[in-house]
JSON list of C-alpha atoms in Angstrom, two decimals:
[
{"chain": "A", "resi": 1, "resn": "ALA", "atom": "CA", "xyz": [-13.14, 7.26, -36.65]},
{"chain": "A", "resi": 2, "resn": "GLY", "atom": "CA", "xyz": [-11.63, 10.21, -37.45]},
{"chain": "A", "resi": 3, "resn": "TRP", "atom": "CA", "xyz": [-8.23, 12.17, -37.62]},
{"chain": "A", "resi": 4, "resn": "GLN", "atom": "CA", "xyz": [-5.51, 12.73, -35.45]},
{"chain": "A", "resi": 5, "resn": "GLU", "atom": "CA", "xyz": [-2.94, 15.49, -35.62]},
{"chain": "A", "resi": 6, "resn": "CYS", "atom": "CA", "xyz": [0.11, 15.25, -33.63]},
{"chain": "A", "resi": 7, "resn": "LYS", "atom": "CA", "xyz": [2.63, 18.07, -33.06]},
{"chain": "A", "resi": 8, "resn": "HIS", "atom": "CA", "xyz": [5.37, 18.93, -30.82]},
{"chain": "A", "resi": 9, "resn": "GLU", "atom": "CA", "xyz": [4.12, 20.68, -27.46]},
{"chain": "A", "resi": 10, "resn": "ARG", "atom": "CA", "xyz": [6.63, 23.65, -28.40]},
{"chain": "A", "resi": 11, "resn": "GLU", "atom": "CA", "xyz": [5.31, 23.93, -32.00]},
{"chain": "A", "resi": 12, "resn": "LEU", "atom": "CA", "xyz": [1.90, 23.92, -30.52]},
{"chain": "A", "resi": 13, "resn": "GLU", "atom": "CA", "xyz": [2.63, 26.82, -28.15]},
{"chain": "A", "resi": 14, "resn": "LYS", "atom": "CA", "xyz": [4.10, 28.94, -31.39]},
{"chain": "A", "resi": 15, "resn": "LEU", "atom": "CA", "xyz": [1.19, 28.24, -33.24]},
{"chain": "A", "resi": 16, "resn": "ALA", "atom": "CA", "xyz": [-1.49, 29.21, -30.62]},
{"chain": "A", "resi": 17, "resn": "GLN", "atom": "CA", "xyz": [0.04, 32.45, -30.60]},
{"chain": "A", "resi": 18, "resn": "LYS", "atom": "CA", "xyz": [0.28, 32.72, -34.29]},
{"chain": "A", "resi": 19, "resn": "CYS", "atom": "CA", "xyz": [-2.96, 31.32, -35.15]},
{"chain": "A", "resi": 20, "resn": "PRO", "atom": "CA", "xyz": [-5.16, 31.49, -31.85]},
{"chain": "A", "resi": 21, "resn": "ASN", "atom": "CA", "xyz": [-8.46, 30.39, -33.88]},
{"chain": "A", "resi": 22, "resn": "ARG", "atom": "CA", "xyz": [-6.93, 27.33, -35.20]},
{"chain": "A", "resi": 23, "resn": "TYR", "atom": "CA", "xyz": [-4.91, 26.02, -32.19]},
{"chain": "A", "resi": 24, "resn": "CYS", "atom": "CA", "xyz": [-6.04, 26.28, -28.44]},
{"chain": "A", "resi": 25, "resn": "ARG", "atom": "CA", "xyz": [-6.48, 24.74, -25.25]},
{"chain": "A", "resi": 26, "resn": "ASN", "atom": "CA", "xyz": [-9.71, 23.39, -23.65]},
{"chain": "A", "resi": 27, "resn": "GLY", "atom": "CA", "xyz": [-10.71, 23.98, -19.79]},
{"chain": "A", "resi": 28, "resn": "ALA", "atom": "CA", "xyz": [-8.96, 20.63, -19.39]},
{"chain": "A", "resi": 29, "resn": "GLY", "atom": "CA", "xyz": [-5.73, 22.09, -20.56]},
{"chain": "A", "resi": 30, "resn": "HIS", "atom": "CA", "xyz": [-6.01, 19.45, -23.74]},
{"chain": "A", "resi": 31, "resn": "TRP", "atom": "CA", "xyz": [-5.16, 21.01, -27.32]},
{"chain": "A", "resi": 32, "resn": "ARG", "atom": "CA", "xyz": [-7.99, 21.60, -29.74]},
{"chain": "A", "resi": 33, "resn": "CYS", "atom": "CA", "xyz": [-8.16, 22.53, -33.36]},
{"chain": "A", "resi": 34, "resn": "PRO", "atom": "CA", "xyz": [-11.78, 23.78, -33.56]},
{"chain": "A", "resi": 35, "resn": "PRO", "atom": "CA", "xyz": [-11.71, 23.98, -37.37]},
{"chain": "A", "resi": 36, "resn": "GLY", "atom": "CA", "xyz": [-10.47, 20.39, -37.91]},
{"chain": "A", "resi": 37, "resn": "GLU", "atom": "CA", "xyz": [-13.21, 19.47, -35.51]},
{"chain": "A", "resi": 38, "resn": "ALA", "atom": "CA", "xyz": [-15.79, 21.25, -37.19]},
{"chain": "A", "resi": 39, "resn": "HIS", "atom": "CA", "xyz": [-14.45, 19.56, -40.64]},
{"chain": "A", "resi": 40, "resn": "ALA", "atom": "CA", "xyz": [-14.42, 16.19, -39.29]},
{"chain": "A", "resi": 41, "resn": "SER", "atom": "CA", "xyz": [-17.83, 16.65, -37.67]},
{"chain": "A", "resi": 42, "resn": "ARG", "atom": "CA", "xyz": [-19.37, 17.38, -41.20]},
{"chain": "A", "resi": 43, "resn": "PHE", "atom": "CA", "xyz": [-18.57, 13.83, -41.86]},
{"chain": "A", "resi": 44, "resn": "GLY", "atom": "CA", "xyz": [-19.49, 12.19, -38.46]},
{"chain": "A", "resi": 45, "resn": "LEU", "atom": "CA", "xyz": [-15.89, 11.60, -37.78]},
{"chain": "A", "resi": 46, "resn": "TYR", "atom": "CA", "xyz": [-13.64, 13.05, -34.75]},
{"chain": "A", "resi": 47, "resn": "TYR", "atom": "CA", "xyz": [-10.77, 15.19, -34.95]},
{"chain": "A", "resi": 48, "resn": "ARG", "atom": "CA", "xyz": [-8.13, 14.89, -31.96]},
{"chain": "A", "resi": 49, "resn": "LEU", "atom": "CA", "xyz": [-5.03, 17.08, -31.74]},
{"chain": "A", "resi": 50, "resn": "ARG", "atom": "CA", "xyz": [-2.41, 15.26, -29.74]},
{"chain": "A", "resi": 51, "resn": "SER", "atom": "CA", "xyz": [0.79, 16.83, -28.18]},
{"chain": "A", "resi": 52, "resn": "SER", "atom": "CA", "xyz": [3.97, 15.39, -27.74]},
{"chain": "A", "resi": 53, "resn": "ALA", "atom": "CA", "xyz": [3.48, 16.33, -23.86]},
{"chain": "A", "resi": 54, "resn": "GLU", "atom": "CA", "xyz": [0.98, 13.38, -23.95]},
{"chain": "A", "resi": 55, "resn": "ILE", "atom": "CA", "xyz": [3.43, 10.75, -24.64]},
{"chain": "A", "resi": 56, "resn": "ASP", "atom": "CA", "xyz": [4.20, 8.23, -21.77]},
{"chain": "A", "resi": 57, "resn": "TRP", "atom": "CA", "xyz": [7.89, 8.13, -22.62]},
{"chain": "A", "resi": 58, "resn": "THR", "atom": "CA", "xyz": [8.97, 5.36, -20.48]},
{"chain": "A", "resi": 59, "resn": "LEU", "atom": "CA", "xyz": [6.15, 3.01, -21.98]},
{"chain": "A", "resi": 60, "resn": "GLN", "atom": "CA", "xyz": [7.24, 3.82, -25.24]},
{"chain": "A", "resi": 61, "resn": "ARG", "atom": "CA", "xyz": [11.03, 3.15, -24.87]},
{"chain": "A", "resi": 62, "resn": "ASN", "atom": "CA", "xyz": [9.87, -0.23, -23.01]},
{"chain": "A", "resi": 63, "resn": "ILE", "atom": "CA", "xyz": [7.65, -1.15, -26.04]},
{"chain": "A", "resi": 64, "resn": "GLN", "atom": "CA", "xyz": [10.57, -0.35, -28.56]},
{"chain": "A", "resi": 65, "resn": "TYR", "atom": "CA", "xyz": [13.02, -2.34, -26.29]},
{"chain": "A", "resi": 66, "resn": "LEU", "atom": "CA", "xyz": [10.53, -5.61, -25.95]},
{"chain": "A", "resi": 67, "resn": "ASP", "atom": "CA", "xyz": [9.70, -5.34, -29.47]},
{"chain": "A", "resi": 68, "resn": "ASP", "atom": "CA", "xyz": [12.25, -8.08, -30.49]},
{"chain": "A", "resi": 69, "resn": "TYR", "atom": "CA", "xyz": [11.40, -10.30, -27.80]},
{"chain": "A", "resi": 70, "resn": "TRP", "atom": "CA", "xyz": [7.63, -10.05, -28.62]},
{"chain": "A", "resi": 71, "resn": "ARG", "atom": "CA", "xyz": [8.60, -11.83, -31.87]},
{"chain": "A", "resi": 72, "resn": "PHE", "atom": "CA", "xyz": [9.51, -14.79, -30.11]},
{"chain": "A", "resi": 73, "resn": "ASP", "atom": "CA", "xyz": [7.89, -16.98, -28.01]},
{"chain": "A", "resi": 74, "resn": "ALA", "atom": "CA", "xyz": [9.21, -17.75, -24.58]},
{"chain": "A", "resi": 75, "resn": "VAL", "atom": "CA", "xyz": [8.18, -21.13, -25.30]},
{"chain": "A", "resi": 76, "resn": "GLY", "atom": "CA", "xyz": [11.65, -22.14, -26.35]},
{"chain": "A", "resi": 77, "resn": "LEU", "atom": "CA", "xyz": [13.10, -21.49, -22.71]},
{"chain": "A", "resi": 78, "resn": "GLU", "atom": "CA", "xyz": [13.68, -24.58, -21.00]},
{"chain": "A", "resi": 79, "resn": "SER", "atom": "CA", "xyz": [11.19, -25.56, -18.40]},
{"chain": "A", "resi": 80, "resn": "GLU", "atom": "CA", "xyz": [13.75, -25.65, -15.63]},
{"chain": "A", "resi": 81, "resn": "THR", "atom": "CA", "xyz": [15.00, -21.95, -16.41]},
{"chain": "A", "resi": 82, "resn": "ARG", "atom": "CA", "xyz": [11.30, -20.63, -16.42]},
{"chain": "A", "resi": 83, "resn": "GLU", "atom": "CA", "xyz": [10.55, -22.32, -13.02]},
{"chain": "A", "resi": 84, "resn": "ILE", "atom": "CA", "xyz": [13.57, -20.96, -11.50]},
{"chain": "A", "resi": 85, "resn": "VAL", "atom": "CA", "xyz": [12.86, -17.36, -12.90]},
{"chain": "A", "resi": 86, "resn": "GLU", "atom": "CA", "xyz": [9.20, -17.62, -11.63]},
{"chain": "A", "resi": 87, "resn": "ALA", "atom": "CA", "xyz": [10.02, -18.88, -8.12]},
{"chain": "A", "resi": 88, "resn": "GLU", "atom": "CA", "xyz": [12.40, -16.16, -7.77]},
{"chain": "A", "resi": 89, "resn": "VAL", "atom": "CA", "xyz": [10.01, -13.72, -8.45]},
{"chain": "A", "resi": 90, "resn": "SER", "atom": "CA", "xyz": [7.23, -15.28, -6.33]},
{"chain": "A", "resi": 91, "resn": "ALA", "atom": "CA", "xyz": [9.81, -15.29, -3.30]},
{"chain": "A", "resi": 92, "resn": "ALA", "atom": "CA", "xyz": [10.30, -11.77, -3.44]},
{"chain": "A", "resi": 93, "resn": "PRO", "atom": "CA", "xyz": [7.71, -9.65, -5.29]},
{"chain": "A", "resi": 94, "resn": "GLY", "atom": "CA", "xyz": [8.63, -6.38, -6.11]},
{"chain": "A", "resi": 95, "resn": "MET", "atom": "CA", "xyz": [12.35, -7.45, -6.31]},
{"chain": "A", "resi": 96, "resn": "ARG", "atom": "CA", "xyz": [14.57, -5.11, -8.74]},
{"chain": "A", "resi": 97, "resn": "LEU", "atom": "CA", "xyz": [15.16, -6.33, -12.26]},
{"chain": "A", "resi": 98, "resn": "ALA", "atom": "CA", "xyz": [18.74, -6.27, -11.35]},
{"chain": "A", "resi": 99, "resn": "ASP", "atom": "CA", "xyz": [18.26, -8.38, -8.38]},
{"chain": "A", "resi": 100, "resn": "LEU", "atom": "CA", "xyz": [16.76, -10.87, -10.59]},
{"chain": "A", "resi": 101, "resn": "PHE", "atom": "CA", "xyz": [19.58, -10.84, -12.81]},
{"chain": "A", "resi": 102, "resn": "ARG", "atom": "CA", "xyz": [21.90, -11.38, -10.21]},
{"chain": "A", "resi": 103, "resn": "ASN", "atom": "CA", "xyz": [20.15, -14.18, -8.33]},
{"chain": "A", "resi": 104, "resn": "THR", "atom": "CA", "xyz": [19.47, -16.17, -11.44]},
{"chain": "A", "resi": 105, "resn": "ARG", "atom": "CA", "xyz": [22.92, -15.60, -13.06]},
{"chain": "A", "resi": 106, "resn": "GLY", "atom": "CA", "xyz": [24.14, -18.92, -14.62]},
{"chain": "A", "resi": 107, "resn": "VAL", "atom": "CA", "xyz": [20.63, -20.01, -14.87]},
{"chain": "A", "resi": 108, "resn": "ALA", "atom": "CA", "xyz": [18.91, -17.61, -17.00]},
{"chain": "A", "resi": 109, "resn": "SER", "atom": "CA", "xyz": [20.29, -14.76, -19.35]},
{"chain": "A", "resi": 110, "resn": "ARG", "atom": "CA", "xyz": [18.94, -11.47, -19.29]},
{"chain": "A", "resi": 111, "resn": "ASP", "atom": "CA", "xyz": [17.21, -12.30, -22.62]},
{"chain": "A", "resi": 112, "resn": "ASP", "atom": "CA", "xyz": [15.57, -15.34, -20.78]},
{"chain": "A", "resi": 113, "resn": "VAL", "atom": "CA", "xyz": [14.20, -12.90, -18.17]},
{"chain": "A", "resi": 114, "resn": "HIS", "atom": "CA", "xyz": [13.31, -10.16, -21.04]},
{"chain": "A", "resi": 115, "resn": "ARG", "atom": "CA", "xyz": [11.32, -13.16, -23.01]},
{"chain": "A", "resi": 116, "resn": "LEU", "atom": "CA", "xyz": [9.39, -13.85, -19.85]},
{"chain": "A", "resi": 117, "resn": "ILE", "atom": "CA", "xyz": [8.43, -10.29, -19.31]},
{"chain": "A", "resi": 118, "resn": "ALA", "atom": "CA", "xyz": [7.56, -9.86, -22.98]},
{"chain": "A", "resi": 119, "resn": "ALA", "atom": "CA", "xyz": [5.56, -13.11, -22.80]},
{"chain": "A", "resi": 120, "resn": "GLY", "atom": "CA", "xyz": [3.59, -12.05, -19.47]},
{"chain": "A", "resi": 121, "resn": "ASP", "atom": "CA", "xyz": [4.86, -14.80, -17.59]},
{"chain": "A", "resi": 122, "resn": "ILE", "atom": "CA", "xyz": [6.53, -12.37, -15.14]},
{"chain": "A", "resi": 123, "resn": "TYR", "atom": "CA", "xyz": [5.24, -8.91, -14.79]},
{"chain": "A", "resi": 124, "resn": "VAL", "atom": "CA", "xyz": [7.01, -5.46, -15.11]},
{"chain": "A", "resi": 125, "resn": "ASP", "atom": "CA", "xyz": [4.90, -2.28, -15.08]},
{"chain": "A", "resi": 126, "resn": "LEU", "atom": "CA", "xyz": [6.34, -0.77, -18.22]},
{"chain": "A", "resi": 127, "resn": "ARG", "atom": "CA", "xyz": [4.94, 2.49, -17.28]},
{"chain": "A", "resi": 128, "resn": "ALA", "atom": "CA", "xyz": [6.84, 2.84, -14.06]},
{"chain": "A", "resi": 129, "resn": "ALA", "atom": "CA", "xyz": [10.18, 2.37, -15.07]},
{"chain": "A", "resi": 130, "resn": "GLY", "atom": "CA", "xyz": [12.64, 1.52, -18.05]},
{"chain": "A", "resi": 131, "resn": "ILE", "atom": "CA", "xyz": [13.56, -2.10, -18.35]},
{"chain": "A", "resi": 132, "resn": "MET", "atom": "CA", "xyz": [16.96, -0.94, -19.22]},
{"chain": "A", "resi": 133, "resn": "GLU", "atom": "CA", "xyz": [17.50, 0.64, -16.06]},
{"chain": "A", "resi": 134, "resn": "PRO", "atom": "CA", "xyz": [17.21, -2.75, -13.74]},
{"chain": "A", "resi": 135, "resn": "ASP", "atom": "CA", "xyz": [17.84, -0.77, -10.78]},
{"chain": "A", "resi": 136, "resn": "LYS", "atom": "CA", "xyz": [14.45, 1.09, -11.20]},
{"chain": "A", "resi": 137, "resn": "ALA", "atom": "CA", "xyz": [12.27, -1.59, -12.76]},
{"chain": "A", "resi": 138, "resn": "ARG", "atom": "CA", "xyz": [10.51, -3.92, -10.33]},
{"chain": "A", "resi": 139, "resn": "VAL", "atom": "CA", "xyz": [9.42, -7.52, -11.10]},
{"chain": "A", "resi": 140, "resn": "PHE", "atom": "CA", "xyz": [6.03, -9.12, -9.89]},
{"chain": "A", "resi": 141, "resn": "PRO", "atom": "CA", "xyz": [4.79, -12.85, -10.54]},
{"chain": "A", "resi": 142, "resn": "THR", "atom": "CA", "xyz": [1.57, -11.16, -11.93]},
{"chain": "A", "resi": 143, "resn": "ARG", "atom": "CA", "xyz": [0.01, -7.82, -12.62]},
{"chain": "A", "resi": 144, "resn": "GLU", "atom": "CA", "xyz": [-2.48, -8.23, -9.73]},
{"chain": "A", "resi": 145, "resn": "ALA", "atom": "CA", "xyz": [0.31, -8.82, -7.40]},
{"chain": "A", "resi": 146, "resn": "ALA", "atom": "CA", "xyz": [1.98, -5.47, -8.55]},
{"chain": "A", "resi": 147, "resn": "LEU", "atom": "CA", "xyz": [-1.49, -3.79, -8.02]},
{"chain": "A", "resi": 148, "resn": "ALA", "atom": "CA", "xyz": [-1.80, -4.95, -4.87]},
{"chain": "A", "resi": 149, "resn": "SER", "atom": "CA", "xyz": [1.71, -4.19, -3.89]},
{"chain": "A", "resi": 150, "resn": "ARG", "atom": "CA", "xyz": [1.10, -0.56, -5.08]},
{"chain": "A", "resi": 151, "resn": "HIS", "atom": "CA", "xyz": [-2.17, -0.49, -2.68]},
{"chain": "A", "resi": 152, "resn": "ILE", "atom": "CA", "xyz": [-0.59, -1.50, 0.30]},
{"chain": "A", "resi": 153, "resn": "GLU", "atom": "CA", "xyz": [2.59, 0.85, -0.34]},
{"chain": "A", "resi": 154, "resn": "GLY", "atom": "CA", "xyz": [-0.10, 3.82, -0.93]},
{"chain": "A", "resi": 155, "resn": "GLN", "atom": "CA", "xyz": [-1.85, 2.58, 2.35]},
{"chain": "A", "resi": 156, "resn": "GLN", "atom": "CA", "xyz": [1.60, 2.69, 4.14]},
{"chain": "A", "resi": 157, "resn": "VAL", "atom": "CA", "xyz": [2.54, 6.12, 3.00]},
{"chain": "A", "resi": 158, "resn": "ARG", "atom": "CA", "xyz": [-0.74, 7.40, 4.54]},
{"chain": "A", "resi": 159, "resn": "ALA", "atom": "CA", "xyz": [0.24, 5.56, 7.67]},
{"chain": "A", "resi": 160, "resn": "GLU", "atom": "CA", "xyz": [-2.58, 3.23, 7.62]},
{"chain": "A", "resi": 161, "resn": "ARG", "atom": "CA", "xyz": [-2.44, -0.69, 8.01]},
{"chain": "A", "resi": 162, "resn": "PRO", "atom": "CA", "xyz": [-4.18, -2.56, 5.33]},
{"chain": "A", "resi": 163, "resn": "ARG", "atom": "CA", "xyz": [-7.05, -4.91, 6.66]},
{"chain": "A", "resi": 164, "resn": "PHE", "atom": "CA", "xyz": [-6.73, -7.42, 4.02]},
{"chain": "A", "resi": 165, "resn": "VAL", "atom": "CA", "xyz": [-5.05, -8.02, 0.26]},
{"chain": "A", "resi": 166, "resn": "LEU", "atom": "CA", "xyz": [-6.99, -9.82, -2.35]}
]
């Protein structure tokens, strides 16, 4: 347990110049507040100073975007709709979300696809690209398939051929 103080990066830079004993960076470049840490440690607690630069803004936007979809189950989807969308993604793992929308037009709405993403029935790396940018977001049948794809792509970039994929 402890405290977390959150500040904008620009504000921290100004405060570090104004109050260098209160706000500074550690050897790894993370912001610290030694007086806050000392006070918290007297009570056996931690004190963490967080900067806006630490926020993964893509993940943040995706979480906000999917919030409504997490409130409702994908159970309400017709099984045929679910099966068609999942089959489409399985047939072309890593396809762009825009292509999935196009390929399932008339069968599944964008809301249906977003509900399947929120339910985890199909996978989009929420850190990689914004779901609201369907030409950039890639869809996979599972998280494992996305990790395997990333591994294979990394191998190909280094001009090595993967020996196998689990």
